Coordinates of C-alpha atoms and ligand atoms in Angstrom, one line a residue:
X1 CA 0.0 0.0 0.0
X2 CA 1.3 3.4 -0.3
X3 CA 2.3 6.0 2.3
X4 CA 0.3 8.1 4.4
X5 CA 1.0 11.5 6.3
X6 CA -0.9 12.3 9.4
X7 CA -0.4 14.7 12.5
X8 CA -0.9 12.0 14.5
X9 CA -0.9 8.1 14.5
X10 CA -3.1 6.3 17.5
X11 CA -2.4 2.8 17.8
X12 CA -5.8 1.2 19.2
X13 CA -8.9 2.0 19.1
X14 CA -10.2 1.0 22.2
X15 CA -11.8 3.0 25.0
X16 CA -8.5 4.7 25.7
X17 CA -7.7 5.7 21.5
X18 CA -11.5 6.6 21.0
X19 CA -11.6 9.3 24.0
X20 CA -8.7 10.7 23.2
X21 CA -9.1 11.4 19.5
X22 CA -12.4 12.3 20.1
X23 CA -11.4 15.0 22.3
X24 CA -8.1 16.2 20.5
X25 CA -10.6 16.4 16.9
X26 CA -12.5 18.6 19.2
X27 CA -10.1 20.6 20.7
X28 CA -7.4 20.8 18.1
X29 CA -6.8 21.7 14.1
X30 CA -5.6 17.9 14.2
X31 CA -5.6 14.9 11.4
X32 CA -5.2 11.7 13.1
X33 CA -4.7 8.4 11.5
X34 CA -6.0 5.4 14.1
X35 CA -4.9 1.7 13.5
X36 CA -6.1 -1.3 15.0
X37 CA -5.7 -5.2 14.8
X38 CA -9.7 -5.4 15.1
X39 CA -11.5 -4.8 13.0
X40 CA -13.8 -2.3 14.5
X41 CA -13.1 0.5 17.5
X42 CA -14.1 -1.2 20.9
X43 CA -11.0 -2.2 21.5
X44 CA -11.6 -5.4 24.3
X45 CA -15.1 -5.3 24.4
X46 CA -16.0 -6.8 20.9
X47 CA -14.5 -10.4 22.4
X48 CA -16.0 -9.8 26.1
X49 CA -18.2 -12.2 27.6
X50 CA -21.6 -11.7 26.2
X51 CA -23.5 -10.7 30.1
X52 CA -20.9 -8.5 30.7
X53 CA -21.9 -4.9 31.3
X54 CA -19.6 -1.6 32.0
X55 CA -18.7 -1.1 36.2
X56 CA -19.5 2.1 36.3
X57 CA -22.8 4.1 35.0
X58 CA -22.7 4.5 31.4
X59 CA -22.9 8.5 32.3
X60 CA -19.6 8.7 31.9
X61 CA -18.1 6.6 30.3
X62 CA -17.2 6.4 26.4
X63 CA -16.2 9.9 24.4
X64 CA -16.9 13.4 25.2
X65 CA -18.8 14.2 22.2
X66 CA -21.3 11.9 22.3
X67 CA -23.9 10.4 25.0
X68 CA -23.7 6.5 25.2
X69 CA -27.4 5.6 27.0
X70 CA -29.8 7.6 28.2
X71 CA -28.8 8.0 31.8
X72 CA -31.7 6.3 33.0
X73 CA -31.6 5.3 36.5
X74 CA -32.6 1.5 36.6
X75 CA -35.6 0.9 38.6
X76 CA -35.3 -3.0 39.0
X77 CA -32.7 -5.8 39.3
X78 CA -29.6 -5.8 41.0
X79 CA -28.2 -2.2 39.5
X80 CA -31.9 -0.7 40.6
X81 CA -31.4 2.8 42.0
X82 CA -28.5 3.6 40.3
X83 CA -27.6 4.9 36.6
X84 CA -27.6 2.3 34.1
X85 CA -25.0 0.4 32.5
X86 CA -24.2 -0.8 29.0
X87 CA -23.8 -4.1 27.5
X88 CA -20.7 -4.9 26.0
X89 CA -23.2 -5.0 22.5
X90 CA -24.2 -1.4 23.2
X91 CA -21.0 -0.4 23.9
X92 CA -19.3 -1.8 20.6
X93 CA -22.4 -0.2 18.4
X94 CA -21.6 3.3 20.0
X95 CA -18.0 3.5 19.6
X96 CA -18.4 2.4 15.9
X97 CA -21.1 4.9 15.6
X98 CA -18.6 7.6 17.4
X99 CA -16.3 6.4 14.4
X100 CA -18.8 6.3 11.4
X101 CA -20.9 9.3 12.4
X102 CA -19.0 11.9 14.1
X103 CA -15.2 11.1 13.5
X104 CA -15.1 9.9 9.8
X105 CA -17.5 13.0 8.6
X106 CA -14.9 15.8 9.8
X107 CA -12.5 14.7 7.2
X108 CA -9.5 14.5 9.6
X109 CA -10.0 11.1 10.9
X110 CA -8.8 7.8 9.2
X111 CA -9.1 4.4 10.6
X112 CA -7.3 1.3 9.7
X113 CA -8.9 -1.7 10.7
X114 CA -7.3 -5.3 10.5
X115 CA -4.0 -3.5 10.8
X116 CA -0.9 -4.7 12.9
X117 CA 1.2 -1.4 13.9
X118 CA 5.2 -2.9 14.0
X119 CA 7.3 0.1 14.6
X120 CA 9.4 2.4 13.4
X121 CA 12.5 3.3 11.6
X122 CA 14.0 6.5 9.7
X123 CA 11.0 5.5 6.3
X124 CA 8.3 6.4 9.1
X125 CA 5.5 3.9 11.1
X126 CA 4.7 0.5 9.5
X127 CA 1.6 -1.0 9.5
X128 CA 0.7 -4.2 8.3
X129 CA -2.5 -5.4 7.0
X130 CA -3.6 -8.5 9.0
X131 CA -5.6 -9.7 5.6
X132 CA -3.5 -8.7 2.8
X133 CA 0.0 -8.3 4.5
X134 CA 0.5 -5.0 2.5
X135 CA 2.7 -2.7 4.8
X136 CA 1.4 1.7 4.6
X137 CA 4.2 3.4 6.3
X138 CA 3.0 6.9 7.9
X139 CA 4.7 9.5 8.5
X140 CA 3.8 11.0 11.5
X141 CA 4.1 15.6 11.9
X142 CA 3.3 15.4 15.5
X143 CA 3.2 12.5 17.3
X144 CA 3.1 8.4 17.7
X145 CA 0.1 8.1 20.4
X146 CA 0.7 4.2 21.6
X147 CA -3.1 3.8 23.1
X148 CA -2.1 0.1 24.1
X149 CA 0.0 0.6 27.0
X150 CA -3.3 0.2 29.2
X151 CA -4.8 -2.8 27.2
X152 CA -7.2 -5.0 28.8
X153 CA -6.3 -8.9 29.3
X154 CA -9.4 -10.8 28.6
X155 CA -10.8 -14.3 29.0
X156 CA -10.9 -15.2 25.1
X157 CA -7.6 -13.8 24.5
X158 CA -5.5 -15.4 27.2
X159 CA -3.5 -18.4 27.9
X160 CA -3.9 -19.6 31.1
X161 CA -0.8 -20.1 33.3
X162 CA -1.8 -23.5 34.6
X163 CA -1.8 -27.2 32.8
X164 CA -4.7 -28.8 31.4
X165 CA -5.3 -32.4 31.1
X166 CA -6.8 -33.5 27.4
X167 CA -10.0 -34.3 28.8
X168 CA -10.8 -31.6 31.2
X169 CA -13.4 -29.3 29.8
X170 CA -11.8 -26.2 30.3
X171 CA -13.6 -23.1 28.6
X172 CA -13.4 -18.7 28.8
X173 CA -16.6 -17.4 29.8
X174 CA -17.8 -16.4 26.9
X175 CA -18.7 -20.3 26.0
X176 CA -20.9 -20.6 29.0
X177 CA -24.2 -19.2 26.8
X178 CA -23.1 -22.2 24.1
X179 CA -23.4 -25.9 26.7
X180 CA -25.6 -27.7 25.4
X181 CA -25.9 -30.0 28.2
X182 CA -25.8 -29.9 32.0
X183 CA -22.3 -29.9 33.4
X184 CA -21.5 -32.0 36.6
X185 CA -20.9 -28.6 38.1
X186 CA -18.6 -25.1 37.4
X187 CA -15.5 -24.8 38.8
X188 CA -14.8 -20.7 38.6
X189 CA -10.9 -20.0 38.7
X190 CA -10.0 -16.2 39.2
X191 CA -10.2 -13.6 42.2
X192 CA -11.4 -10.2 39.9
X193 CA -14.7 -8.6 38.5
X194 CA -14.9 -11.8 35.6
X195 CA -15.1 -14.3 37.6
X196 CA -17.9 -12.6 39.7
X197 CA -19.8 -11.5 36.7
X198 CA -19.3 -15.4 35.4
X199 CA -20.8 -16.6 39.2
X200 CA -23.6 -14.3 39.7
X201 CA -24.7 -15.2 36.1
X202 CA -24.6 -19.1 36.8
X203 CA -26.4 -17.8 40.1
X204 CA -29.3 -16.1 38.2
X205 CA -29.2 -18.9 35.3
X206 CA -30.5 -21.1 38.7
X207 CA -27.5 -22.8 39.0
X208 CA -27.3 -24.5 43.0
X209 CA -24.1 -22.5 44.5
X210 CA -23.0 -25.6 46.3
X211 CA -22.4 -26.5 42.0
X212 CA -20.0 -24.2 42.4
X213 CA -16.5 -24.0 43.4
X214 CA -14.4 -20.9 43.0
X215 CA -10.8 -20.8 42.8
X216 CA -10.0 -17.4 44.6
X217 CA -6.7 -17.3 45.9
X218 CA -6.7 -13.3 46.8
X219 CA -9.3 -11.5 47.7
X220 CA -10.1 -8.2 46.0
X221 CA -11.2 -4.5 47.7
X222 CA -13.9 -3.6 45.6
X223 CA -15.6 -0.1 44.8
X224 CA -19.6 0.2 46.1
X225 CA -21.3 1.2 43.1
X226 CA -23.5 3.2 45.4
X227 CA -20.6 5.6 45.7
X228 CA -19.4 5.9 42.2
X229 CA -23.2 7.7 40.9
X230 CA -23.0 10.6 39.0
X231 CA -25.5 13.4 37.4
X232 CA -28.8 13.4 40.1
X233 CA -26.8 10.9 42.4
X234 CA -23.7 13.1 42.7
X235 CA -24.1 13.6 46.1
X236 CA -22.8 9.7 47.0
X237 CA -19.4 10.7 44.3
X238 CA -18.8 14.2 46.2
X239 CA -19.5 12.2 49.3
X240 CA -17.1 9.2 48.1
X241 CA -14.3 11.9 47.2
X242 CA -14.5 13.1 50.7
X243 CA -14.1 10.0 52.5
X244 CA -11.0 8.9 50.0
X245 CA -9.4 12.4 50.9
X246 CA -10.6 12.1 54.7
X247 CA -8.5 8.2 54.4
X248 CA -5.6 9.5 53.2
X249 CA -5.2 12.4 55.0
X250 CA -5.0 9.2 58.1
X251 CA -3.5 6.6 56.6
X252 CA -0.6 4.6 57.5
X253 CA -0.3 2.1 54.5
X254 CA -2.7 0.7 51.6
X255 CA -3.9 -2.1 54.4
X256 CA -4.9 0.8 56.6
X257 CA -6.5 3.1 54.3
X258 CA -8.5 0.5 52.1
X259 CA -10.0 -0.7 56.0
X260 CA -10.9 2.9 56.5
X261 CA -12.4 3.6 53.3
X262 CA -14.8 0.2 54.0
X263 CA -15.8 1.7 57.5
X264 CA -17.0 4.6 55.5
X265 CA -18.6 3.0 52.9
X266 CA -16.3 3.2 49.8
X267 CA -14.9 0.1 49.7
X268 CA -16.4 -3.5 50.0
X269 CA -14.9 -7.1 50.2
X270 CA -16.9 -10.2 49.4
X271 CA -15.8 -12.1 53.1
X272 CA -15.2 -10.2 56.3
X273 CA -12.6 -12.9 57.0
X274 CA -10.4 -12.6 55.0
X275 CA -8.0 -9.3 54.3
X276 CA -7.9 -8.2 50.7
X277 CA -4.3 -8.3 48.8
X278 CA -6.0 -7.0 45.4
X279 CA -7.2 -3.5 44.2
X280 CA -7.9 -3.3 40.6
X281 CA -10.9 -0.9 40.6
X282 CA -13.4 -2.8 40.2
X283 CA -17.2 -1.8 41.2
X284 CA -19.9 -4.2 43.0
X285 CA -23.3 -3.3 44.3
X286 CA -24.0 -5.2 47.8
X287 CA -26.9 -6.7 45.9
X288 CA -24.2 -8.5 43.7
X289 CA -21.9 -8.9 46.6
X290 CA -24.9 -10.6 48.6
X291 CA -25.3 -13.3 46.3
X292 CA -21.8 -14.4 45.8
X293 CA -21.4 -14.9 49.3
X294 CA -23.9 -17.9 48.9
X295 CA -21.1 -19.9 47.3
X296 CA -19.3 -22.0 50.2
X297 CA -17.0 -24.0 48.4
X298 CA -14.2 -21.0 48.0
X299 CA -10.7 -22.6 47.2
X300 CA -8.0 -20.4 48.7
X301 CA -5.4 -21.7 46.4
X302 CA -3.1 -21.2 43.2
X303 CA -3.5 -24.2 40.2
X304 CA -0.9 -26.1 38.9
X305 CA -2.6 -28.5 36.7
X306 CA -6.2 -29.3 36.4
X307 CA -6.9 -33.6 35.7
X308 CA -10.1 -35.6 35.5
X309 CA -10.3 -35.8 39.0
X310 CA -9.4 -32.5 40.5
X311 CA -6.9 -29.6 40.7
X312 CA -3.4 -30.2 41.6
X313 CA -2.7 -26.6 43.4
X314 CA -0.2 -24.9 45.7
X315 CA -2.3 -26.3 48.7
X316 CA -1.9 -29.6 47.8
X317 CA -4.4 -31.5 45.3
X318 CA -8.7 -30.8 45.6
X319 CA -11.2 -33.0 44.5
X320 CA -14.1 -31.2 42.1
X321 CA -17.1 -32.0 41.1
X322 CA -16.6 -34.8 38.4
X323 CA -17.9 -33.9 34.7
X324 CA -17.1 -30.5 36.0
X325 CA -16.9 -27.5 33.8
X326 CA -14.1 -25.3 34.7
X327 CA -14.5 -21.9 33.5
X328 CA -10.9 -19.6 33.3
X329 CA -11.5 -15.9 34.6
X330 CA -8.3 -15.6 35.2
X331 CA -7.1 -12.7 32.7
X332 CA -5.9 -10.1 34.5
X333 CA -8.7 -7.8 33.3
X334 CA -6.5 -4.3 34.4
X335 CA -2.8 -5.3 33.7
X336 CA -0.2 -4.1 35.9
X337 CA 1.6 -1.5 34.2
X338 CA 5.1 0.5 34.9
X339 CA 4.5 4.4 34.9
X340 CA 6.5 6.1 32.1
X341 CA 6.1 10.0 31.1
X342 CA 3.0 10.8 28.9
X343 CA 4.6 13.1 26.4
X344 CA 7.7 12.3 25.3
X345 CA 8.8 14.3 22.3
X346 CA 7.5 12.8 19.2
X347 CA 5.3 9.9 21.0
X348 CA 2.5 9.6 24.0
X349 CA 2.1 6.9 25.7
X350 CA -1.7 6.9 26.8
X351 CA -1.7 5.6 30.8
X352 CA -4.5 6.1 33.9
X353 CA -4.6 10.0 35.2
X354 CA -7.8 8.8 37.3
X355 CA -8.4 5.9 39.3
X356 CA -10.9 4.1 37.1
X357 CA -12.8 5.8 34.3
X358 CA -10.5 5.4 32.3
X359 CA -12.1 7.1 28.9
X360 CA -12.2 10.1 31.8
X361 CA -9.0 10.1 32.1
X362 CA -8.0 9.1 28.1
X363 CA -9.9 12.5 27.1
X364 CA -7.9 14.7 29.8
X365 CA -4.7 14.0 28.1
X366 CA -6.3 15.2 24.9
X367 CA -7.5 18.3 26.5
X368 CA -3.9 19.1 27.7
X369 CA -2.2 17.7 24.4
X370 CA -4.2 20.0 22.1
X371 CA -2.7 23.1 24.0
X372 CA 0.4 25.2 23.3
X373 CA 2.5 23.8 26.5
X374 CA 6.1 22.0 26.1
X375 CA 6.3 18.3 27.5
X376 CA 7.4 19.1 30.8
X377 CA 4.0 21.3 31.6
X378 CA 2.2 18.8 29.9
X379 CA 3.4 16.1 32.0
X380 CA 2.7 18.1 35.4
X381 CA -0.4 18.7 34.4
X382 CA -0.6 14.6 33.6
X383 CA 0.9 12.6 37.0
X384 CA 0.5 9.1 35.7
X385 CA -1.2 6.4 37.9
X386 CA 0.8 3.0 37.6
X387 CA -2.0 -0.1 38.4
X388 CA 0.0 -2.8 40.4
X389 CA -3.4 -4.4 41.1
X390 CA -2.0 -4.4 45.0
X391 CA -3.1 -3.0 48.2
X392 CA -0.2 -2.0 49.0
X393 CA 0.4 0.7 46.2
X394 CA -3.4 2.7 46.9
X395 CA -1.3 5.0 48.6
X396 CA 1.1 5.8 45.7
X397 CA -1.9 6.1 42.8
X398 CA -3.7 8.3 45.6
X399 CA -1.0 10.9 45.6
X400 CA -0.9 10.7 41.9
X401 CA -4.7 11.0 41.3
X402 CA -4.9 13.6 43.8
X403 CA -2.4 15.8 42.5
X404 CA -3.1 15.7 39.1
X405 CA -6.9 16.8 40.6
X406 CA -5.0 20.1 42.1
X407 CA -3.2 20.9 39.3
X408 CA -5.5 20.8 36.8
X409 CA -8.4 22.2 38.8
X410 CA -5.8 25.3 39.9
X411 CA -5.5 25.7 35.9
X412 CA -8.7 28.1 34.9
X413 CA -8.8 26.6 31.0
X414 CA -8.6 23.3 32.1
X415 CA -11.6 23.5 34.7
X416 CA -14.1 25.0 32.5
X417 CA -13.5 22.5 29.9
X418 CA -13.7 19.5 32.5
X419 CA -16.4 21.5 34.3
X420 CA -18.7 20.8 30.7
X421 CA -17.0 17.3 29.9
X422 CA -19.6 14.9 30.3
X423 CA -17.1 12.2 31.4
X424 CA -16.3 14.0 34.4
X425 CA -17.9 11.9 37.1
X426 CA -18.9 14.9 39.1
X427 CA -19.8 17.5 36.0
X428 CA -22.6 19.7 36.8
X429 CA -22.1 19.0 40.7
X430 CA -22.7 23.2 41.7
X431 CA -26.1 22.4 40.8
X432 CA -26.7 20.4 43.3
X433 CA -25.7 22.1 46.0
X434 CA -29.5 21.4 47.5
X435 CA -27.7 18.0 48.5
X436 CA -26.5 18.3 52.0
X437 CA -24.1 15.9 51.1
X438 CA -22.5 17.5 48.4
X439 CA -21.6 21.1 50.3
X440 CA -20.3 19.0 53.4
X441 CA -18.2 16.9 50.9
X442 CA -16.5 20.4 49.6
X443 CA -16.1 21.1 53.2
X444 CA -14.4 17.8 54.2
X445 CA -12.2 18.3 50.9
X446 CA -11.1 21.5 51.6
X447 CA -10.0 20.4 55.2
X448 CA -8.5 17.1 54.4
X449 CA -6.7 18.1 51.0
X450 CA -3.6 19.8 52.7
X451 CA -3.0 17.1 55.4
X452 CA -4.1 14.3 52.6
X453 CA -0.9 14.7 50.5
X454 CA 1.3 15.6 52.9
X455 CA 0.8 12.0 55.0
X456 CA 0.3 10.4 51.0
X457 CA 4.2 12.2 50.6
X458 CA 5.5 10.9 53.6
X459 CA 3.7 7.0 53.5
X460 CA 4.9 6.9 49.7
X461 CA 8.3 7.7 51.0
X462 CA 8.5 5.6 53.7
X463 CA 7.5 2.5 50.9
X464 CA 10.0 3.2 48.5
X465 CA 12.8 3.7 51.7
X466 CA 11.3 0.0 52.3
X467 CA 10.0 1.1 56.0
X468 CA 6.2 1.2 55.1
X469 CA 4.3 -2.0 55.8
Ligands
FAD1 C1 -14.7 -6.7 31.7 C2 -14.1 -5.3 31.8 C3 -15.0 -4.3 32.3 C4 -14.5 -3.0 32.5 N1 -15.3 -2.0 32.9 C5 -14.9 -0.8 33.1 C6 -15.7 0.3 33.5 O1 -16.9 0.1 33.7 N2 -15.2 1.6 33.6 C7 -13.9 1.8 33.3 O2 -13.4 2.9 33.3 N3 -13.0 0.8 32.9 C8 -13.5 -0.5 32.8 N4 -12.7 -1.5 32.4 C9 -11.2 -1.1 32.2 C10 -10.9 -1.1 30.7 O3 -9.6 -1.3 30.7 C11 -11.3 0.2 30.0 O4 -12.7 0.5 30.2 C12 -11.1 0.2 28.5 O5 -12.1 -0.4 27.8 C13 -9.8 -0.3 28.1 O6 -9.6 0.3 26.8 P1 -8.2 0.4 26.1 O7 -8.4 1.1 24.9 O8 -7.2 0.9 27.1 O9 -7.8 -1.2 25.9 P2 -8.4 -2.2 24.9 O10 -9.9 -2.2 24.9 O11 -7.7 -3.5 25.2 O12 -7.9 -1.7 23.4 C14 -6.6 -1.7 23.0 C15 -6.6 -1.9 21.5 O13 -5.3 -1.8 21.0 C16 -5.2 -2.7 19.9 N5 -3.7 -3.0 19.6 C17 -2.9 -3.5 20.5 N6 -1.6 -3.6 19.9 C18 -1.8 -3.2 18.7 C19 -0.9 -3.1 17.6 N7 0.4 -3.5 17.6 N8 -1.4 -2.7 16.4 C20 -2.7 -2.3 16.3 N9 -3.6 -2.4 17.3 C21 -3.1 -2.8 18.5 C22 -6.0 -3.9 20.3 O14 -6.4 -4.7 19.2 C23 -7.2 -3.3 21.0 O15 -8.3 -3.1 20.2 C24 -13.1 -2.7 32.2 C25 -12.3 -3.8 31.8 C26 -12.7 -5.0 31.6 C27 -11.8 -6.1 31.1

């Protein structure tokens, strides 16, 4: 194919690519040129189990230009009383819509589907073309945005890390919806947000729990989706925001400040016994939460090899259910990444600015990208938030999330355009002051915010000096 010349290239075109171009189209003079090995935008969600839904209210989540839902709050089932949330189906018709109707139609948008980015050298960016193997080599004005850094490890993609006998029926979620014949029970392997999705919707499918077993070997802290409600409901965010900034103003170490943020309603863990290790961001309602604590057989262990006859694990060898199905949720869903700078000369590197939300935080960077500042402004205005997926490092993404909050709220241009951005969990919170709870949450904020990052400084310290817990 021949060459192509473009202000900037976006590799992937999931939720992270989408919010950003979306946002720099709108804020910007820009062309961009986005490639993707799917074939579609959607990025993870066009090969995600088909009953899963977003975490978080579709309010806020997707691109800023467009509205994905109609911000309905659900009046029945186990999300009722709070905003509704999109199927992965809905999710995958919007962004291609986002794509089709709004991006295409300026002009300054291409996409290249089916296309493998490889790298550069001093010709320009090659892509490949995963159906023809014809290479287009781009040359890029601005910048290389690489919008896979953050990609999401799924089910149907994944190998597990564990050994499979030949007769063991072994399958990702998404095959659940295609058995065509009663299994001899499920056997659930995986500790995040899949594996609850997969049991709740054996659960509601009438399945007995005692036919299930779940492998679980670390517990997860958990968001309460009553906290995370924006638009009408903004009171339980601005009160959320308070009682994360209240924690860490308090805090001694991650242990310490995800216990306080469950005494104050924040956080949630599926057993009382038993002390998280994991925080990935994940959201639950306690009507969810409720009904995965009717499964009792809970295997604290890590698999070696699954056989006929049971799992041979770190714990020594347990006996399933025989004719079991075992179902792997054991992607890693949010991968742990390493924090690198943003914007760095001719290339980004799109990373979390936010603790979940991530088109949130995708569309931020595009708002700071499209204006006239040099890399180091850019980058103070960006503090990146590295996902571990342990307890242990809440503190650390706390001071980043937090600080990036001050510095672009301090910044006038910056606020009014987040202020009107419709992915901003708490957009059009001033007019709902009427809610006690959101005037005592600016009060608890403005109390808390000073003494917050200063412990945050000191507890973040102390880790990396090795003398936190
Ligand atoms: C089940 C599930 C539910 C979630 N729910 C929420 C939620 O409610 N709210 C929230 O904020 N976050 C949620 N997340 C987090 C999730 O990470 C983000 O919402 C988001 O969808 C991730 O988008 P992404 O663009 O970063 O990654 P992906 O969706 O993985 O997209 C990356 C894209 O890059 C492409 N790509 C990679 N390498 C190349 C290459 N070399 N050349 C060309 N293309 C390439 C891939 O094909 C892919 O399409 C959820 C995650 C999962 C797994």
């Amino acid at each position: 194919m021949g060459d192509i010349e473009t202000d900037y290239l976006v590799v992937g075109a999931g939720a992270t690519g989408m919010a950003f171009v979306d946002t720099l189209i709108a804020e910007s003079d820009a062309n961009v040129v986005i490639v993707d090995r799917r074939h579609r935008p959607g990025g993870h969600w066009l090969d995600a189990y088909p009953f899963v839904r977003l975490h978080q209210p579709s309010a806020n989540y997707g691109v800023n230009s467009r509205r994905l839902g109609n911000d309905r709050i659900d009046e029945s089932g186990p999300n009722a009383g709070f905003y509704e949330r999109a199927t992965a189906a809905e999710i995958c018709d919007y962004f291609n819509r986002v794509l089709v109707e709004d991006l295409i139609p300026t002009g300054r948008v291409r996409f290249l589907g089916m296309s493998d980015y490889q790298g550069t050298d001093t010709e320009g960016h090659h892509v490949v073309s995963l159906l023809t193997g014809a290479t287009t080599t781009i040359k890029v004005r601005r910048r290389l945005v690489d919008a896979t850094y953050v990609e999401s490890s799924i089910p149907s993609r994944h190998t597990p890390g564990y050994a499979i006998d030949p007769q063991v029926r072994l399958i990702p979620p998404n095959d659940l919806v295609d058995l065509d014949e009663p299994a001899g029970g499920f056997t659930v392997l995986g500790a995040g947000k899949t594996a609850m999705d997969t049991c709740n919707w054996l659960l509601d499918a009438g399945v007995d729990p005692g036919a299930i077993h779940w492998v679980r070997p670390r517990d997860p802290w958990l968001f309460n989706r009553a906290a995370m409600q924006p638009l009408d409901l903004v009171g339980a965010y601005m009160q959320m925001q308070a009682s994360w900034v209240a924690s860490a103003a308090t805090c001694v170490d991650g242990a310490s400040f995800a216990r306080d943020l469950e005494d104050r309603g924040v956080f949630v863990r599926i057993d009382s016994r038993i002390e998280p290790e994991a925080f990935r961001g994940a959201t639950i309602s306690l009507q969810e939460l409720e009904s995965l604590r009717s499964i009792e057989h809970v295997v604290r262990c890590r698999v070696h090899r699954i056989g006929v006859r049971g799992m041979a694990t770190d714990q020594g060898e347990v006996e399933t259910a025989a004719g079991s199905v075992y179902v792997d949720c054991t992607a890693a869903g949010v991968r742990p990444t390493v924090a690198r700078p943003i914007f760095e000369g001719d290339r980004m590197t799109l990373q979390y600015t936010t603790i979940g939300i991530v088109p949130w935080g995708a569309a931020t960077i595009a708002a700071v990208e499209a204006r006239p500042d040099d890399d180091a402004e850019k980058n103070r205005l960006c503090p990146v938030l590295a996902f571990t997926g342990a307890v242990a490092d809440i503190p650390t993404l706390s001071l980043a999330g937090m600080s990036g909050l001050m510095v672009r709220g301090s910044d006038p241009a910056l606020s009014t355009w987040a202020e009107a951005s419709r992915l901003n969990p708490i957009a059009g919170v001033m007019n709902h002051m009427d809610d006690p709870r959101v005037p005592a949450a600016f009060e608890t904020l403005g109390a808390n915010i000073g003494p917050a990052l200063a412990n945050l400084a000191r507890v973040t310290e102390g880790e990396a000096a090795g003398v936190g817990a």
